PDB file of C-alpha atoms in Angstrom:
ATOM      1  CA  UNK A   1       0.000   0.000   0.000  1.00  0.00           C
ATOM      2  CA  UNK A   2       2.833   2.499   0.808  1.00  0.00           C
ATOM      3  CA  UNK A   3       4.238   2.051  -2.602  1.00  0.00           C
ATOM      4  CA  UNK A   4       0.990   2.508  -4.314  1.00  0.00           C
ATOM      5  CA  UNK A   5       0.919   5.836  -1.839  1.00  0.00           C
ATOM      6  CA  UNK A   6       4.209   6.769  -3.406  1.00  0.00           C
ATOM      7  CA  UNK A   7       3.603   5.806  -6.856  1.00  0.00           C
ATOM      8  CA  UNK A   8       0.660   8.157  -6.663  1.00  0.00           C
ATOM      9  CA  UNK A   9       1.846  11.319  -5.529  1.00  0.00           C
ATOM     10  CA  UNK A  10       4.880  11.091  -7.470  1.00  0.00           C
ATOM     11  CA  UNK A  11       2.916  10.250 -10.760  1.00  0.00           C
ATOM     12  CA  UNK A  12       0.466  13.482  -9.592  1.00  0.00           C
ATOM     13  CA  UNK A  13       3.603  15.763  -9.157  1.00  0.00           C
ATOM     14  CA  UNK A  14       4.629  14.950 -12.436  1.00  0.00           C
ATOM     15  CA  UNK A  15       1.828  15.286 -14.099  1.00  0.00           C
ATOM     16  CA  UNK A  16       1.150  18.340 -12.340  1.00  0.00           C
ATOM     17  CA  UNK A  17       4.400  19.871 -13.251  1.00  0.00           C
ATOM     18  CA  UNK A  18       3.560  18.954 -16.825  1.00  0.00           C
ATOM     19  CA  UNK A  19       0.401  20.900 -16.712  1.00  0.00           C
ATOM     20  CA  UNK A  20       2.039  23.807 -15.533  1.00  0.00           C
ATOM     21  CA  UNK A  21       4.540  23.635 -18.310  1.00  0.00           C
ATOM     22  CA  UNK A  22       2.107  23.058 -20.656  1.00  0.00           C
ATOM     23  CA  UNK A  23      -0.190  25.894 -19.338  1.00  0.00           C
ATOM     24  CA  UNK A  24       2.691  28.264 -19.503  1.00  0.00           C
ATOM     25  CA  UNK A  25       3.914  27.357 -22.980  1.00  0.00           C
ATOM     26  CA  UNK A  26       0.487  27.642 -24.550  1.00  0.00           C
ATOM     27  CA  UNK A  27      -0.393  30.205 -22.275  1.00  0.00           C
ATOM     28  CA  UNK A  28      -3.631  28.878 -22.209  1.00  0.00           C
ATOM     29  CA  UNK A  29      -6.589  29.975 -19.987  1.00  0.00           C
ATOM     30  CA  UNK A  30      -6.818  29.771 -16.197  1.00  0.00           C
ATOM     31  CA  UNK A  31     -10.133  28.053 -17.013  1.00  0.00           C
ATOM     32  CA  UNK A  32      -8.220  25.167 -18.888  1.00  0.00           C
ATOM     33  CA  UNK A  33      -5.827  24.492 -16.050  1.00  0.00           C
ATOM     34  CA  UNK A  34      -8.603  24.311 -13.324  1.00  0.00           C
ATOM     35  CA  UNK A  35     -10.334  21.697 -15.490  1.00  0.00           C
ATOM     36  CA  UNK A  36      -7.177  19.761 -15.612  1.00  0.00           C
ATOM     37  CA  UNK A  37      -6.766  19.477 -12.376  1.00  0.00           C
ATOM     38  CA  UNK A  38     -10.283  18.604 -11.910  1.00  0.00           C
ATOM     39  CA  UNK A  39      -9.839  15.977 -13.786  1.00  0.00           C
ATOM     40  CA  UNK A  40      -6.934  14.515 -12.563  1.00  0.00           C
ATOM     41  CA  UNK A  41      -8.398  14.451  -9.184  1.00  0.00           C
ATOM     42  CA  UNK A  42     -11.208  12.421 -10.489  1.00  0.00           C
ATOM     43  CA  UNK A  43      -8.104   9.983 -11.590  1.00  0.00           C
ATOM     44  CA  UNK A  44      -6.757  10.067  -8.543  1.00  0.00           C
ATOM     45  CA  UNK A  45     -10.061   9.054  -6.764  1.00  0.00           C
ATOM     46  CA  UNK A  46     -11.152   6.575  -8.820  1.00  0.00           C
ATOM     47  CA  UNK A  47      -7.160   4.817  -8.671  1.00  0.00           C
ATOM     48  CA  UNK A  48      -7.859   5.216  -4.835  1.00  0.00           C
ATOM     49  CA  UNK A  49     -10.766   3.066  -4.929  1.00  0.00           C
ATOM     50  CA  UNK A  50      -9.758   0.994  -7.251  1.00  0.00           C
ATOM     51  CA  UNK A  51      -7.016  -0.033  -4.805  1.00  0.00           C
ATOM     52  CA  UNK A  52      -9.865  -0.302  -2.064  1.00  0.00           C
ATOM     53  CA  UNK A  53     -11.610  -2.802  -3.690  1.00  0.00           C
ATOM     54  CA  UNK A  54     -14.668  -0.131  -4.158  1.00  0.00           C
ATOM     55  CA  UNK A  55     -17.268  -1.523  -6.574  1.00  0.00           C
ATOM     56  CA  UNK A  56     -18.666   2.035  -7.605  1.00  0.00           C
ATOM     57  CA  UNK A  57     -14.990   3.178  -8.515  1.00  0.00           C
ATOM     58  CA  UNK A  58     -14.324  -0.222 -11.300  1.00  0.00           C
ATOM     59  CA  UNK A  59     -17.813  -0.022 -12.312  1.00  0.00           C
ATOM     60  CA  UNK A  60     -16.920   4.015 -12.943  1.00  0.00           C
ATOM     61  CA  UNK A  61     -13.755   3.320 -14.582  1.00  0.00           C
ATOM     62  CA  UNK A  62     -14.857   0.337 -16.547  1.00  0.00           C
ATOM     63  CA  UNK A  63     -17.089   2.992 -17.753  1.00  0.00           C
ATOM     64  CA  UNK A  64     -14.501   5.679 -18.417  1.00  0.00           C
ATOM     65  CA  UNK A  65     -12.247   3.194 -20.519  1.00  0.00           C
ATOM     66  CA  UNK A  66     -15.193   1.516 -22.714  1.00  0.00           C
ATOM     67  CA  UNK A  67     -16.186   5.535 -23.107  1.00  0.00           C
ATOM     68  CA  UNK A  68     -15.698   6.248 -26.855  1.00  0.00           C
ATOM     69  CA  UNK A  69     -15.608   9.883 -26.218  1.00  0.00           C
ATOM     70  CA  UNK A  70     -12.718  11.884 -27.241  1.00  0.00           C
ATOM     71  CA  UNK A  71     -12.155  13.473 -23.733  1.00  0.00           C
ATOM     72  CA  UNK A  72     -12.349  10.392 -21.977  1.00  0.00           C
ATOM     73  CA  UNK A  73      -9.203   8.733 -23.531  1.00  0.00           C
ATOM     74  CA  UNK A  74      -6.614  10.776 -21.962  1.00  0.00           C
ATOM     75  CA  UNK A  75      -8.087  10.206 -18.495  1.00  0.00           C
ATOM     76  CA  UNK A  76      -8.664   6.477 -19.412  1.00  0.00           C
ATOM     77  CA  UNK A  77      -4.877   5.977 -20.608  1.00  0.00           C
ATOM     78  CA  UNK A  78      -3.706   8.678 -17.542  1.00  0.00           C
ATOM     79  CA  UNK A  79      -5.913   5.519 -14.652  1.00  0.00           C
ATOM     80  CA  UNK A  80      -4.385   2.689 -16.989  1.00  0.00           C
ATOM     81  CA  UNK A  81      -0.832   3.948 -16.555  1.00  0.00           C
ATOM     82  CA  UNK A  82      -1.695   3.909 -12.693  1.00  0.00           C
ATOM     83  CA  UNK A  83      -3.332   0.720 -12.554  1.00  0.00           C
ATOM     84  CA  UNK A  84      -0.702  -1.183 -14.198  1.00  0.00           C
ATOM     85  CA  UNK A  85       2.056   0.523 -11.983  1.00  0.00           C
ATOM     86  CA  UNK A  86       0.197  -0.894  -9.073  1.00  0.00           C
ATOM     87  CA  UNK A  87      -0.606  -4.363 -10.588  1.00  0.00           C
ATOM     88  CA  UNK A  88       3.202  -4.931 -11.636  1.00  0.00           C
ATOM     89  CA  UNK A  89       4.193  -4.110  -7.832  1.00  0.00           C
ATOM     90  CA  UNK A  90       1.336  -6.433  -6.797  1.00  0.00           C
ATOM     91  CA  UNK A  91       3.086  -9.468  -9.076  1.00  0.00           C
ATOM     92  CA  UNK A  92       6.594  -8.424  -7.832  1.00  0.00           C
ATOM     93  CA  UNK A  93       5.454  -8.775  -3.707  1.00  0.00           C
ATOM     94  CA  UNK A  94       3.495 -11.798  -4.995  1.00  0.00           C
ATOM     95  CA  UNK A  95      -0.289 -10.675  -3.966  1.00  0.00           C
ATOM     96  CA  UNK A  96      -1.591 -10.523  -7.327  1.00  0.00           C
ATOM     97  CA  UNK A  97      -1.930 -14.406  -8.225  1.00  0.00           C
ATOM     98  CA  UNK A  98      -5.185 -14.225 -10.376  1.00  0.00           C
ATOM     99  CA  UNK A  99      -6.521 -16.556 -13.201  1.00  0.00           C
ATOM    100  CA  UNK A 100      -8.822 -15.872 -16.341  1.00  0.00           C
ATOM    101  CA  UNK A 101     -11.617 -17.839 -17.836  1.00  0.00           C
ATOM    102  CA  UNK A 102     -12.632 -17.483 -21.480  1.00  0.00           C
ATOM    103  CA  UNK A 103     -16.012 -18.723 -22.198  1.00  0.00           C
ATOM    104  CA  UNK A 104     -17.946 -18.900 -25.521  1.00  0.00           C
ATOM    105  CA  UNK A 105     -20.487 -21.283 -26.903  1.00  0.00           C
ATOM    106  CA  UNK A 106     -23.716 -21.107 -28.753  1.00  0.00           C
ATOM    107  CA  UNK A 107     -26.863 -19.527 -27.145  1.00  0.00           C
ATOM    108  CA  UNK A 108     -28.910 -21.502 -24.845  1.00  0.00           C
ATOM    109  CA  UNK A 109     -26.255 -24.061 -23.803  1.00  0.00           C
ATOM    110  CA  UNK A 110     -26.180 -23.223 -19.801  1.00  0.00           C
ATOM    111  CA  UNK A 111     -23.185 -20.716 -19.936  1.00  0.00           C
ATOM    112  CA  UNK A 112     -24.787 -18.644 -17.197  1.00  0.00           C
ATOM    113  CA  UNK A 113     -25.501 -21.170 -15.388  1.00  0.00           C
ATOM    114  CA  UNK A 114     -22.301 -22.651 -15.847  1.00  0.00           C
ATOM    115  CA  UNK A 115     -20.790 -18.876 -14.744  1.00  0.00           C
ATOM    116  CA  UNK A 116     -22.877 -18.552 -11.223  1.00  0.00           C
ATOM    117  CA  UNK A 117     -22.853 -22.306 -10.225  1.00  0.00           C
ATOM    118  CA  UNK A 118     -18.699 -21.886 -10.650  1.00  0.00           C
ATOM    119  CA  UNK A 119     -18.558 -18.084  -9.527  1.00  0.00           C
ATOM    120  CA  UNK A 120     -20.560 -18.978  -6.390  1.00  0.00           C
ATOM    121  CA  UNK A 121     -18.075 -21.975  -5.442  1.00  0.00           C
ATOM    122  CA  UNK A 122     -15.087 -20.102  -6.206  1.00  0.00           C
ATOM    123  CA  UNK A 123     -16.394 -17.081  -3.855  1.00  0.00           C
ATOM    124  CA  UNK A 124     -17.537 -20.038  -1.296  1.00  0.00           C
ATOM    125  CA  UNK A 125     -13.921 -20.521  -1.194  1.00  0.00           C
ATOM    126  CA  UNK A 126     -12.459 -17.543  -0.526  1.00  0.00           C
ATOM    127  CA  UNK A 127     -12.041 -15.823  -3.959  1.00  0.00           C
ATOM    128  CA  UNK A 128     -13.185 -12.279  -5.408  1.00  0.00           C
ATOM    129  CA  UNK A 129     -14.669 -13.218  -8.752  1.00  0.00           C
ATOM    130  CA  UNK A 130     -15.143 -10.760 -11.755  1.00  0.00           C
ATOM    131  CA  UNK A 131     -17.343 -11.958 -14.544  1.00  0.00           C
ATOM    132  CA  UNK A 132     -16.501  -9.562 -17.776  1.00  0.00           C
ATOM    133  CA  UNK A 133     -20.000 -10.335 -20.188  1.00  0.00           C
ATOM    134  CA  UNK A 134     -19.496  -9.826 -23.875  1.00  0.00           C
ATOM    135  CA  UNK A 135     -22.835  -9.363 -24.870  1.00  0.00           C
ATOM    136  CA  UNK A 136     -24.180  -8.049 -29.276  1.00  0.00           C
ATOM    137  CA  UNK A 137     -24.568  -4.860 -29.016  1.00  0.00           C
ATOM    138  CA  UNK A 138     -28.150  -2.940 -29.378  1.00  0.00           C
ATOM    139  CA  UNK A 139     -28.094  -1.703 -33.061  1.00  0.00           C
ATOM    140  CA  UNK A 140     -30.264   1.445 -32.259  1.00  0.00           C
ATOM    141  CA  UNK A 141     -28.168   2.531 -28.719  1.00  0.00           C
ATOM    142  CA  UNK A 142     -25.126   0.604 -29.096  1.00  0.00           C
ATOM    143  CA  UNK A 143     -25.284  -0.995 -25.533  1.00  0.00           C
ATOM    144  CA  UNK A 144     -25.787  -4.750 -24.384  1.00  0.00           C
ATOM    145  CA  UNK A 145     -28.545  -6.602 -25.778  1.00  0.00           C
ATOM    146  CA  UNK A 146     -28.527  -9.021 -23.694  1.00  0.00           C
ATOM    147  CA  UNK A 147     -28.338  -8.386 -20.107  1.00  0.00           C
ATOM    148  CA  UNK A 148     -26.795 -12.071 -18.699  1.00  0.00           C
ATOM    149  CA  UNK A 149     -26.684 -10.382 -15.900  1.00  0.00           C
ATOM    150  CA  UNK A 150     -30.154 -11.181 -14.867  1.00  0.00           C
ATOM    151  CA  UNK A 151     -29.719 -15.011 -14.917  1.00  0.00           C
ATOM    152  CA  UNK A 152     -27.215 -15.357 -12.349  1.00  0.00           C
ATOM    153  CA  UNK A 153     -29.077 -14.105  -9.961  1.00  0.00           C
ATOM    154  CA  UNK A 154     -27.261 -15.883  -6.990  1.00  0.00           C
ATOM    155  CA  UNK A 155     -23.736 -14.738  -8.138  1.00  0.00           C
ATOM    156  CA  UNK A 156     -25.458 -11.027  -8.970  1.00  0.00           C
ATOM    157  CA  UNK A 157     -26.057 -10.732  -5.009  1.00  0.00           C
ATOM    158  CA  UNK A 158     -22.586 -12.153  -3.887  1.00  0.00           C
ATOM    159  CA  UNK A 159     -20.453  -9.364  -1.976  1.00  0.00           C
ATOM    160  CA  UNK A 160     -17.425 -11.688  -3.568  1.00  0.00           C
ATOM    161  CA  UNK A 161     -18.662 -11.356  -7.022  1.00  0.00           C
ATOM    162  CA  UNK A 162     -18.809  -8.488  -9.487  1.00  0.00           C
ATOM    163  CA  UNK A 163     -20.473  -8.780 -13.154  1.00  0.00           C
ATOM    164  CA  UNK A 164     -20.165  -6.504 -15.772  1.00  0.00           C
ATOM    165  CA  UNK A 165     -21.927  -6.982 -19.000  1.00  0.00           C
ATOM    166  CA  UNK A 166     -20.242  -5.187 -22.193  1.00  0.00           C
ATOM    167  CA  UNK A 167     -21.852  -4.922 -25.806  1.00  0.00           C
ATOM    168  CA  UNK A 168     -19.343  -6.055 -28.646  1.00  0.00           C
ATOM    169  CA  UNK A 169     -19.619  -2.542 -30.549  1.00  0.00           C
ATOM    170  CA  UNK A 170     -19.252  -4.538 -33.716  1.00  0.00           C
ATOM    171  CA  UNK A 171     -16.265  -5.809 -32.381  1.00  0.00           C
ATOM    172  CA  UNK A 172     -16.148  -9.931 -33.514  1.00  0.00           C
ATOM    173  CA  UNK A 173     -14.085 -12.515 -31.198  1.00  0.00           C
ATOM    174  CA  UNK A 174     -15.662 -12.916 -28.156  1.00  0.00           C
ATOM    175  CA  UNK A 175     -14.099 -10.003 -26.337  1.00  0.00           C
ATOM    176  CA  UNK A 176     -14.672  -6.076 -26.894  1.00  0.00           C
ATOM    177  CA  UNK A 177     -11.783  -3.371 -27.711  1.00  0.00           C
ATOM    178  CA  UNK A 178     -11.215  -3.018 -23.850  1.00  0.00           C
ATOM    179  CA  UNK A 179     -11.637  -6.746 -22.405  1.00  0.00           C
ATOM    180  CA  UNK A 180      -7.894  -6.489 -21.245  1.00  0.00           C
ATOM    181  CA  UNK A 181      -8.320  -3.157 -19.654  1.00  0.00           C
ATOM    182  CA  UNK A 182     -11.058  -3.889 -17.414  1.00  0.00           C
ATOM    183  CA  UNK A 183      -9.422  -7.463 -16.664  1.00  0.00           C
ATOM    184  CA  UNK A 184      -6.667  -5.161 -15.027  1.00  0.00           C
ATOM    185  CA  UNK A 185      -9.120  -2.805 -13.292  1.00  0.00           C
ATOM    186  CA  UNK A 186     -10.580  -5.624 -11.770  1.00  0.00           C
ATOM    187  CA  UNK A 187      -7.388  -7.392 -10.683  1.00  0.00           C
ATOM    188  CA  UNK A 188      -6.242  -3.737  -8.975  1.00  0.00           C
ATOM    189  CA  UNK A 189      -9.510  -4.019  -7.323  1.00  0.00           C
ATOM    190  CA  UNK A 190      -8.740  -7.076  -5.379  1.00  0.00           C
ATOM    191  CA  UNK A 191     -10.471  -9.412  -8.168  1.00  0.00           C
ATOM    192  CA  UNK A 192      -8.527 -12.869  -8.461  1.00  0.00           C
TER     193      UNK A 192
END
């Protein structure tokens, strides 16, 4: 924890100081900067949770990374950088030892209930268990069609568990554009 303390404020002094540089080159508005640091704050709060285990802050910046908005993306890669500081330190002290699951098959064939009967035993025995959901996407809104979330009801309620469903965006393969971000938001957030 005291090197994810460390890695923090030294990664917000830097980027602070390249802010400042940046505001003083440009000489851009006083307006700009404020927003900057606004939004690094909301960076550095939702890294903070993250490393909590909060629920609200991965579902938040799940959100912010699947975001296909243009202002998002800097914050997005700006949490990433963060995240996979922390994870790497995690892997060097040895207390990130998590495993990943693929699963695909046709509809209908039990993979939900495949998902919660295993999620529920692997939480029964001491695990924190993130299900990522690849789900078509919605045509008209370009969100999940789907919504596996509602069959696993069980695993839906489990303090242990934490499902996200994601829509493909027209993305083919079984996993969106930002399956291997969230995988590494969820193992910051304690999620093995």
């Amino acid at each position: 924890m005291l090197l994810a303390q460390v890695t923090s404020r030294a990664y917000r002094f830097t980027r602070r100081l390249q802010r400042l540089n940046q505001f003083v080159t440009n000489r851009g508005s006083c307006v700009s900067a404020a927003t900057q640091a606004i939004e690094s704050e909301r960076i550095r709060r939702l890294f903070e949770g993250l490393v909590a285990s909060d629920r609200a802050s991965l579902a938040q910046s799940i959100t912010l990374i699947e975001s296909t908005a243009r202002k998002h993306h800097e914050e997005a890669q700006d949490l990433l950088q963060l995240v996979l500081q922390e994870n790497k330190a995690r892997r060097k002290d040895h207390q990130l030892g998590s495993f990943r699951i693929g699963l695909t098959g046709p509809p209908g064939t039990g993979k939900s209930t495949f998902i919660e009967t295993f999620g529920k035993f692997l939480t029964g025995s001491g695990h924190k268990v993130a299900v990522l959901t690849v789900d078509p996407s919605s045509a008209v809104t370009g969100g999940s069609l789907l919504g596996d979330k509602t069959r696993m009801i069980h695993l839906t309620r489990d303090p242990n568990a934490y499902i996200r469903p994601s829509p493909t965006r027209g993305h083919s393969g079984g996993v969106t554009r930002t399956t291997c971000d969230a995988i590494q938001l969820c193992e910051c957030a304690g999620y093995n």
